[in-house]
Coordinates of C-alpha atoms in Angstrom, one line a residue:
M218 CA -38.0 -12.2 3.5
K219 CA -36.6 -14.0 6.5
F220 CA -32.9 -15.0 6.3
Y221 CA -32.0 -17.9 8.6
A222 CA -29.6 -20.7 9.3
P223 CA -31.0 -24.2 10.0
W224 CA -28.8 -24.7 13.0
C225 CA -29.5 -21.3 14.6
R226 CA -31.5 -21.5 17.9
A227 CA -32.8 -18.0 17.5
C228 CA -33.9 -18.8 13.9
K229 CA -35.7 -21.9 15.1
G230 CA -37.4 -19.8 17.9
L231 CA -38.6 -17.3 15.3
E232 CA -39.8 -19.8 12.7
P233 CA -43.3 -20.7 14.2
K234 CA -44.0 -17.0 15.1
F235 CA -43.0 -15.9 11.6
K236 CA -45.2 -18.5 10.0
K237 CA -48.2 -17.5 12.3
I238 CA -47.8 -13.8 11.2
A239 CA -47.7 -14.9 7.6
L240 CA -50.9 -17.1 8.0
D241 CA -52.7 -14.4 9.9
D242 CA -51.9 -11.6 7.3
E243 CA -54.6 -10.8 4.9
S244 CA -53.0 -7.7 3.2
G245 CA -51.5 -9.6 0.3
V246 CA -47.9 -9.3 1.4
V247 CA -45.8 -12.2 0.2
F248 CA -43.8 -13.9 3.0
S249 CA -40.7 -16.0 2.2
Q250 CA -37.5 -17.2 3.8
F251 CA -33.9 -17.8 2.6
D252 CA -31.5 -20.4 3.9
V253 CA -28.0 -19.0 4.3
Q254 CA -26.5 -22.5 4.1
K255 CA -24.2 -22.8 1.1
N256 CA -25.0 -19.2 0.2
K257 CA -22.5 -17.5 2.5
D258 CA -21.0 -15.1 0.0
F259 CA -24.3 -13.9 -1.4
V260 CA -25.8 -13.3 2.0
K261 CA -22.8 -11.3 3.2
S262 CA -22.9 -9.3 0.0
L263 CA -26.4 -8.1 1.1
G264 CA -24.8 -6.6 4.2
I265 CA -26.6 -9.0 6.6
L266 CA -24.5 -9.0 9.8
A267 CA -26.9 -10.8 12.2
L268 CA -29.2 -13.8 11.9
P269 CA -32.2 -14.1 11.8
N270 CA -32.7 -11.1 9.7
V271 CA -35.8 -9.7 8.0
H272 CA -36.0 -7.7 4.8
F273 CA -39.0 -5.7 3.6
Y274 CA -39.2 -5.1 -0.1
G275 CA -41.5 -2.9 -2.2
D276 CA -41.5 -2.8 -6.0
Q277 CA -38.2 -4.8 -6.0
D278 CA -36.5 -2.2 -3.8
L279 CA -35.2 -3.0 -0.3
V280 CA -37.2 -0.9 2.1
E281 CA -35.8 -2.1 5.4
S282 CA -33.4 -4.6 7.0
F283 CA -33.2 -5.4 10.7
P284 CA -32.0 -8.3 13.0
C285 CA -35.1 -10.1 14.3
G286 CA -34.7 -12.7 17.0
P287 CA -37.8 -14.3 18.7
S288 CA -37.9 -11.4 21.3
K289 CA -38.3 -8.9 18.4
V290 CA -41.6 -10.3 17.1
P291 CA -43.5 -7.3 18.5
V292 CA -41.2 -5.1 16.5
L293 CA -41.8 -7.2 13.4
R294 CA -45.6 -6.9 13.9
K295 CA -45.3 -3.2 14.3
K296 CA -43.2 -2.7 11.3
L297 CA -45.4 -5.0 9.2
S298 CA -48.5 -3.0 10.2
E299 CA -46.8 0.3 9.4
Y300 CA -45.6 -1.2 6.1
V301 CA -49.1 -2.3 5.1
E302 CA -50.9 0.9 6.2
T303 CA -48.5 3.4 4.8
R304 CA -46.7 1.8 1.9
L305 CA -49.2 -0.4 0.1
T306 CA -52.1 1.1 -1.8
S307 CA -53.9 -1.1 -4.3
G308 CA -50.9 -3.4 -4.4
K309 CA -48.5 -0.7 -5.6
Y310 CA -45.5 0.3 -3.5
I311 CA -45.5 3.9 -2.3
P312 CA -42.4 5.2 -0.4
L313 CA -43.0 6.1 3.2
P314 CA -42.8 9.9 3.6
P315 CA -40.0 11.1 5.8
S316 CA -40.7 11.6 9.5
K317 CA -39.7 14.7 11.5
E318 CA -36.4 13.1 12.5
E319 CA -35.6 11.5 9.1
K320 CA -35.2 13.2 5.7
I321 CA -34.6 10.9 2.8
E322 CA -32.1 13.0 1.0
S323 CA -31.4 16.7 0.8
E324 CA -32.0 18.6 -2.4
P325 CA -29.1 20.7 -3.5
C326 CA -29.3 24.3 -2.1
A327 CA -28.3 25.3 -5.6
E328 CA -27.9 23.5 -8.9
R329 CA -26.7 25.0 -12.2
D330 CA -25.0 24.1 -15.4
S331 CA -21.4 23.7 -14.7
V332 CA -18.7 26.0 -16.2
I333 CA -15.8 23.7 -16.8
S334 CA -12.3 25.3 -16.7
E335 CA -9.4 23.6 -18.5
E336 CA -8.0 22.6 -15.1
T337 CA -11.3 21.1 -14.0
R338 CA -11.6 19.4 -17.3
E339 CA -8.3 17.7 -16.9
M340 CA -9.2 16.7 -13.3
L341 CA -12.4 15.1 -14.5
R342 CA -10.8 13.5 -17.6
S343 CA -8.3 11.8 -15.3
N344 CA -11.0 10.1 -13.3
V345 CA -10.6 6.4 -13.4
Y346 CA -14.1 5.9 -15.0
F347 CA -13.7 8.6 -17.6
L348 CA -10.1 8.0 -18.5
D349 CA -10.7 5.6 -21.4
M350 CA -13.9 7.2 -22.8
P351 CA -13.8 8.3 -26.4
E352 CA -13.2 12.1 -26.6
E353 CA -16.5 12.7 -28.3
D354 CA -18.5 10.8 -25.6
F355 CA -16.7 12.6 -22.9
E356 CA -17.4 16.1 -24.3
I357 CA -21.1 15.3 -24.8
M358 CA -21.4 14.0 -21.2
L359 CA -19.5 17.0 -19.9
G360 CA -21.9 19.3 -21.5
K361 CA -24.8 17.8 -19.6
A362 CA -23.1 17.9 -16.2
T363 CA -24.4 20.2 -13.4
M364 CA -22.8 21.7 -10.3
S365 CA -24.8 20.7 -7.2
S366 CA -24.2 22.7 -4.0
F367 CA -24.9 21.2 -0.5
E368 CA -25.0 23.0 2.8
P369 CA -22.9 21.6 5.7
G370 CA -24.7 18.6 7.2
S371 CA -26.9 17.9 4.2
T372 CA -27.5 14.2 3.3
I373 CA -26.5 13.8 -0.3
M374 CA -27.1 10.0 -0.5
R375 CA -28.8 7.6 1.9
Q376 CA -28.0 3.9 2.5
G377 CA -30.5 1.5 1.0
F378 CA -32.0 3.8 -1.6
P379 CA -31.4 3.5 -5.3
G380 CA -28.7 5.6 -6.9
K381 CA -28.9 7.3 -10.3
K382 CA -26.1 9.9 -10.0
F383 CA -22.3 10.1 -9.9
Y384 CA -20.6 12.9 -8.0
V385 CA -17.1 14.3 -8.2
I386 CA -16.2 16.7 -5.4
G387 CA -15.2 20.2 -6.6
T388 CA -15.0 21.9 -3.2
G389 CA -15.6 20.9 0.4
E390 CA -15.7 17.4 2.0
V391 CA -18.1 14.6 2.6
E392 CA -18.4 11.8 5.2
V393 CA -19.3 8.2 4.4
M394 CA -21.6 6.7 7.0
A395 CA -22.9 3.1 7.2
R396 CA -25.2 1.2 9.6
T397 CA -23.7 -2.0 10.8
G398 CA -26.8 -4.1 11.4
Y399 CA -26.1 -4.4 15.1
E400 CA -28.4 -1.5 16.0
D401 CA -31.4 -2.2 18.2
P402 CA -34.5 -1.2 16.2
L403 CA -36.4 -0.3 19.4
T404 CA -33.8 2.2 20.6
T405 CA -32.1 3.4 17.5
P406 CA -33.5 6.6 16.0
S407 CA -34.9 6.2 12.5
G408 CA -32.6 9.0 11.3
F409 CA -29.4 7.3 12.5
M410 CA -27.2 6.7 9.5
G411 CA -24.4 4.8 11.1
S412 CA -20.8 5.4 12.0
V413 CA -18.4 7.4 9.8
V414 CA -16.3 4.9 7.8
N415 CA -14.5 7.2 5.4
R416 CA -14.1 10.9 4.4
F417 CA -13.6 12.3 0.9
G418 CA -12.2 15.6 -0.3
V419 CA -11.7 17.6 -3.5
G420 CA -11.2 15.4 -6.5
N421 CA -12.6 12.3 -4.9
F422 CA -15.9 10.8 -6.1
F423 CA -18.9 8.7 -4.9
G424 CA -22.1 7.1 -6.0
E425 CA -20.4 4.8 -8.5
R426 CA -21.3 1.5 -6.8
S427 CA -25.1 1.7 -7.4
L428 CA -24.5 2.7 -11.0
I429 CA -22.2 -0.2 -11.6
T430 CA -24.0 -3.0 -9.7
G431 CA -27.6 -1.8 -10.0
E432 CA -27.9 -2.4 -6.2
P433 CA -29.2 0.1 -3.6
R434 CA -26.6 2.3 -2.0
A435 CA -24.4 0.6 0.6
A436 CA -23.6 3.8 2.6
S437 CA -24.9 7.3 3.3
I438 CA -23.0 10.4 2.3
K439 CA -23.2 13.7 4.2
A440 CA -21.6 17.1 3.6
V441 CA -19.2 17.7 6.5
K442 CA -20.5 20.0 9.2
G443 CA -18.4 23.0 10.1
Q444 CA -17.1 23.3 6.5
D445 CA -18.0 25.6 3.6
T446 CA -20.6 24.5 1.1
T447 CA -19.8 21.3 -0.6
R448 CA -20.0 21.5 -4.4
C449 CA -20.0 18.5 -6.6
Y450 CA -19.9 18.0 -10.4
T451 CA -23.0 15.8 -10.9
F452 CA -23.6 13.3 -13.7
K453 CA -27.0 11.6 -14.2
Q454 CA -26.7 8.0 -15.2
E455 CA -29.0 8.6 -18.2
D456 CA -26.5 11.2 -19.5
I457 CA -23.5 8.9 -19.2
P458 CA -22.7 7.2 -22.6
A459 CA -22.6 3.4 -23.0
S460 CA -18.8 3.6 -23.5
C461 CA -18.5 4.2 -19.7
V462 CA -19.1 1.5 -17.1
L463 CA -21.2 3.9 -15.0
S464 CA -23.9 3.9 -17.7
G465 CA -24.9 0.4 -16.4
K466 CA -25.1 -0.8 -20.0
G467 CA -21.8 -2.6 -20.3
R468 CA -20.4 -5.7 -18.7
V469 CA -18.6 -5.2 -15.4
S470 CA -15.7 -7.3 -14.4
E471 CA -15.7 -9.1 -11.0
R472 CA -12.5 -7.1 -10.1
V473 CA -14.4 -3.8 -10.5
K474 CA -17.4 -5.0 -8.5
K475 CA -15.1 -6.2 -5.7
E476 CA -13.3 -2.8 -5.6
V477 CA -16.5 -0.8 -5.2
N478 CA -17.9 -3.2 -2.7
V479 CA -14.8 -2.9 -0.6
K480 CA -14.8 0.9 -0.8
Y481 CA -18.3 1.0 0.7
G482 CA -17.9 -2.0 3.1
A483 CA -20.5 -4.1 1.2
V484 CA -18.7 -7.4 0.9
G485 CA -17.6 -10.2 3.1
F486 CA -14.0 -11.3 3.4
G487 CA -12.6 -14.6 2.2
K488 CA -9.5 -16.4 3.3
L489 CA -6.2 -16.1 1.6
E490 CA -5.6 -19.0 -0.8
V491 CA -1.9 -20.1 -1.0
K492 CA -0.2 -23.1 -2.6
D493 CA 0.5 -26.2 -0.6
Q494 CA 3.8 -26.0 1.3
L495 CA 5.4 -29.0 -0.4
A496 CA 4.6 -27.7 -3.9
S497 CA 6.0 -24.3 -3.0
V498 CA 9.2 -26.0 -1.6
A499 CA 9.5 -27.8 -5.0
L500 CA 9.0 -24.5 -6.8
E501 CA 11.6 -22.8 -4.7
N502 CA 14.1 -25.7 -5.3
Q503 CA 13.4 -25.4 -9.0
R504 CA 14.1 -21.6 -8.9
R505 CA 17.4 -22.4 -7.2
G506 CA 18.3 -25.1 -9.8
S507 CA 18.3 -28.1 -7.4
V508 CA 15.3 -29.8 -9.2
N509 CA 14.8 -29.6 -13.0
N510 CA 11.0 -30.3 -12.7
P511 CA 8.9 -30.3 -9.6
G512 CA 7.0 -33.3 -10.9
D513 CA 10.1 -35.4 -11.4
L514 CA 10.4 -36.7 -7.9
K515 CA 12.7 -39.7 -7.6
D516 CA 11.8 -42.7 -5.5
V517 CA 13.7 -42.2 -2.2
E518 CA 14.1 -46.0 -2.0
D519 CA 16.4 -45.8 -5.0
E520 CA 18.8 -43.3 -3.5
E521 CA 20.7 -42.9 -0.3
V522 CA 19.4 -39.9 1.4
D523 CA 21.3 -37.8 3.9
L524 CA 18.4 -37.0 6.2
E525 CA 20.4 -34.6 8.4
K526 CA 21.6 -32.6 5.4
A527 CA 18.1 -32.7 3.8
T528 CA 16.5 -31.5 7.1
S529 CA 19.1 -28.7 7.5
E530 CA 18.2 -27.4 4.0
I531 CA 14.4 -27.9 4.0
L532 CA 13.5 -26.7 7.5
P533 CA 14.9 -23.1 7.0
L534 CA 13.2 -23.0 3.7
L535 CA 9.9 -24.0 5.2
Q536 CA 10.4 -21.5 7.9
K537 CA 11.1 -18.8 5.4
F538 CA 8.0 -19.8 3.4
K539 CA 5.9 -19.6 6.5
L540 CA 7.1 -16.1 7.2
V541 CA 6.5 -14.9 3.6
R542 CA 3.0 -16.5 3.6
M543 CA 2.3 -14.7 6.9
A544 CA 3.2 -11.4 5.2
A545 CA 1.0 -12.2 2.2
R546 CA -1.9 -12.8 4.4
C547 CA -1.4 -9.5 6.2
F548 CA -1.2 -7.6 2.9
E549 CA -4.4 -9.4 1.8
H550 CA -6.1 -8.0 4.9
I551 CA -4.8 -4.4 4.3
M552 CA -6.1 -4.6 0.7
R553 CA -9.6 -4.9 2.1
T554 CA -9.3 -1.8 4.3
T555 CA -10.1 1.8 3.4
P556 CA -7.6 4.1 5.1
K557 CA -8.5 7.6 6.2
W558 CA -5.6 9.3 4.4
G559 CA -3.6 11.6 6.6
D560 CA -5.7 10.9 9.7
E561 CA -3.3 10.7 12.7
S562 CA -5.9 8.6 14.6
E563 CA -5.2 5.7 12.1
V564 CA -1.5 5.7 13.1
Y565 CA -2.4 6.0 16.8
R566 CA -4.8 3.1 16.5
R567 CA -2.2 0.9 15.0
S568 CA 0.4 2.0 17.6
L569 CA -2.0 0.7 20.3
L570 CA -2.1 -2.7 18.5
V571 CA 1.7 -2.7 18.2
S572 CA 1.9 -2.1 22.0
Q573 CA 0.0 -5.4 22.5
L574 CA 2.5 -7.5 20.5
T575 CA 4.9 -9.7 22.4
E576 CA 8.7 -9.4 21.9
S577 CA 8.8 -12.7 20.0
Q578 CA 6.1 -11.4 17.6
K579 CA 8.0 -8.3 17.0
A580 CA 11.2 -10.3 16.3
E581 CA 9.3 -12.5 13.9
F582 CA 7.8 -9.5 12.1
R583 CA 11.3 -8.0 11.8
S584 CA 12.5 -11.2 10.1
V585 CA 9.6 -11.0 7.7
F586 CA 10.5 -7.4 6.9
E587 CA 14.1 -8.3 6.2
I588 CA 13.1 -11.2 4.0
I589 CA 10.9 -9.0 1.8
D590 CA 13.5 -6.2 1.9
G591 CA 15.8 -8.3 -0.2
G592 CA 18.5 -9.8 1.9
D593 CA 21.9 -8.5 0.8
R594 CA 20.2 -5.7 -1.2
E595 CA 18.2 -4.4 1.8
D596 CA 17.8 -0.7 2.1
G597 CA 15.4 -0.4 5.0
T598 CA 12.3 -0.1 2.8
I599 CA 9.9 -2.4 0.9
S600 CA 9.5 -1.4 -2.7
I601 CA 7.1 -2.7 -5.3
L602 CA 10.0 -4.8 -6.8
D603 CA 10.7 -6.3 -3.3
L604 CA 7.0 -7.2 -2.9
K605 CA 6.7 -8.6 -6.4
R606 CA 9.7 -10.9 -5.9
T607 CA 8.3 -12.1 -2.6
M608 CA 4.8 -12.8 -3.8
E609 CA 6.2 -14.8 -6.8
S610 CA 8.3 -16.9 -4.4
I611 CA 5.0 -18.4 -3.0
G612 CA 3.3 -18.7 -6.4
R613 CA 1.3 -15.4 -6.2
T614 CA 1.2 -13.3 -9.3
N615 CA 0.1 -9.6 -8.9
T616 CA 0.0 -6.7 -11.2
D617 CA 2.2 -3.7 -10.5
D618 CA -1.0 -1.7 -9.7
E619 CA -2.1 -4.3 -7.1
L620 CA 1.3 -4.3 -5.5
R621 CA 1.4 -0.5 -5.5
N622 CA -2.0 -0.5 -3.8
M623 CA -0.8 -2.9 -1.1
I624 CA 2.1 -0.7 -0.2
N625 CA 0.0 2.5 -0.4
K626 CA -2.7 1.2 1.9
A627 CA -0.2 -0.1 4.4
N628 CA 0.8 3.6 5.2
P629 CA -2.4 5.5 5.9
M630 CA -0.6 8.8 6.3
I631 CA 0.2 9.3 2.6
D632 CA -2.0 8.5 -0.4
G633 CA 0.4 7.6 -3.2
N634 CA 3.2 6.1 -1.0
T635 CA 5.4 3.7 -3.0
E636 CA 7.8 2.5 -0.3
L637 CA 7.1 0.9 3.1
K638 CA 9.3 1.6 6.1
Y639 CA 9.6 -0.9 9.0
S640 CA 7.5 1.2 11.5
E641 CA 4.6 1.3 9.0
F642 CA 5.1 -2.4 8.2
L643 CA 5.0 -3.3 11.9
G644 CA 1.7 -1.4 12.3
M645 CA 0.2 -3.2 9.3
M646 CA 1.3 -6.6 10.6
A647 CA 0.0 -5.9 14.1
E648 CA -3.5 -4.9 12.7
A649 CA -3.7 -8.0 10.6
E650 CA -2.3 -10.3 13.4
F651 CA -5.1 -9.3 15.7
Y652 CA -7.7 -9.4 13.0
Y653 CA -6.8 -13.0 12.1
L654 CA -6.5 -13.9 15.8
F655 CA -10.2 -13.0 16.3
V656 CA -11.4 -14.5 13.0
D657 CA -9.5 -17.7 13.5
T658 CA -10.8 -18.0 17.0
F659 CA -14.4 -17.4 16.0
N660 CA -14.0 -19.6 13.0
A661 CA -13.3 -22.5 15.3
L662 CA -16.8 -22.1 16.6
D663 CA -18.3 -22.0 13.1
R664 CA -19.0 -25.7 12.5
Y665 CA -21.0 -25.0 9.3
N666 CA -18.6 -22.6 7.6
S667 CA -21.4 -20.1 7.4
G668 CA -19.4 -17.0 8.5
Y669 CA -21.8 -16.5 11.5
V670 CA -21.5 -17.6 15.2
R671 CA -23.7 -17.1 18.3
A672 CA -23.6 -13.7 19.9
G673 CA -23.3 -15.5 23.3
D674 CA -20.2 -17.4 22.0
L675 CA -18.6 -14.2 20.8
K676 CA -19.1 -12.6 24.2
Q677 CA -17.7 -15.7 26.0
V678 CA -14.6 -15.7 23.8
L679 CA -14.0 -12.0 24.5
V680 CA -14.4 -12.4 28.2
G681 CA -12.0 -15.3 28.1
M682 CA -9.4 -13.3 26.2
G683 CA -9.5 -10.7 28.9
G684 CA -9.8 -7.7 26.6
V685 CA -6.9 -8.3 24.2
V686 CA -7.2 -5.1 22.3
M687 CA -9.0 -1.8 21.9
G688 CA -11.0 -1.8 25.2
S689 CA -13.0 -4.9 25.8
D690 CA -15.9 -3.4 27.8
E691 CA -17.2 -1.2 25.0
K692 CA -16.7 -3.9 22.4
L693 CA -18.7 -6.4 24.5
S694 CA -21.7 -4.0 24.4
V695 CA -22.0 -4.9 20.7
V696 CA -23.1 -8.4 21.5
K697 CA -25.5 -7.4 24.3
V698 CA -28.4 -8.5 22.2
D699 CA -31.7 -9.6 23.7
D700 CA -31.2 -13.2 22.4
E701 CA -27.6 -14.5 22.7
D702 CA -28.6 -17.3 20.3
M703 CA -28.7 -14.8 17.4
L704 CA -25.8 -15.3 14.9
I705 CA -23.3 -12.5 14.2
D706 CA -21.0 -12.0 11.2
Y707 CA -17.7 -12.6 13.0
E708 CA -15.4 -11.3 10.2
Q709 CA -17.1 -7.9 10.2
F710 CA -17.2 -8.0 14.0
S711 CA -13.5 -8.7 14.1
R712 CA -12.8 -5.7 12.0
M713 CA -14.8 -3.6 14.4
L714 CA -12.9 -5.0 17.4
I715 CA -9.6 -3.6 16.0
G716 CA -11.2 -0.4 14.7
A717 CA -10.4 -1.2 11.1
S718 CA -12.4 0.7 8.4

């Protein structure tokens, strides 16, 4: 399957070569192509970060995905030949055996029926996916659970493969690793599993996304090297009752799908939707009692209007609305991130971004903080109540859990934080400010609203910016592709530029 954009020069250059390969092939492989136009969200949900891109499928499973510009046609031919020779026999898909430098997944060094203590039982019962299960179902499932042990460095799960198990960490730690799609297939070792995007410890869990969505795994999981053996309570999907969403038998809400996609970096990012400024001004006036109904607007020709007075009242309100909307946009960005809890490098990274802010930006962010903090009731922190009141003032309704999650993620040092100090707020705003700076700049080049722009244009913008943040030289290397006409997912690229996970 070739994924392409009609306006993409690299895609146009690949098209006749791709068709020739398809016409010359006599193996029975089905060749097809998919236009990303008007399918932006779906294509990004597949993790396609560069166009044109080619997927190989076998027996409905994704076998391989790689960027494929016109210069990569020899690579495409080589991969196709390997695919036909080693993976197809009598029309039936046979998985390629692992090479010397690539093991598919490690078998547990030990696996036994788990002995569940009362403390462990309470820990498992409090898991978000087991919390609402009927007691009888939970006990039956618990009786079938096993304890899987993995040596340091073992690959527990591999990106792109189907998932049938759910793991809860009992001892040890694991790393979450994901390939970005920017890797050069000629120079990248087949065993490369990507960069570390997260780290989980005791009580954390993984493997739920594949069980919930039915899709291949979006990331690889490895037991951390240099640590003791990692032991996980393991639940096979076939042993999970239908009363649990992990069984794959129930209906899954879009909210749950979004959460698991965000956790493993398997989703694109949309723009914040807010109400029109004038409607929000009317709403604010209604809240203050100056208008009985926002729809009951009197004809200005029937009244004498004091323009100076109206301007003096409306402009500060609009300015306040702008600042609050700015904060909402930043919280929206933070909600899409996955902090490495307690990792000092997260705070250091944000401090670098703060150092790039101008004095006027810092003053503006201070004003935003004071508005959210509650004016006369300010106490130097943003609470859930402060944030709730602020979001409602621009017509946003959030649950307490959503607001709590916003504040918690804004401070990466503590998992469970319920208040936000100014220094933490400033770091959050700086990260979001530079993220949207890049996204908005690249978006101006995206005439088709596809979410992709030319690699050459990305490079030119970064050179023009003079290395705004986080070391431009190393970031420019990402867009050093053979064909600068290839298209890059600029939202994901912007996250990489600021080091956000």
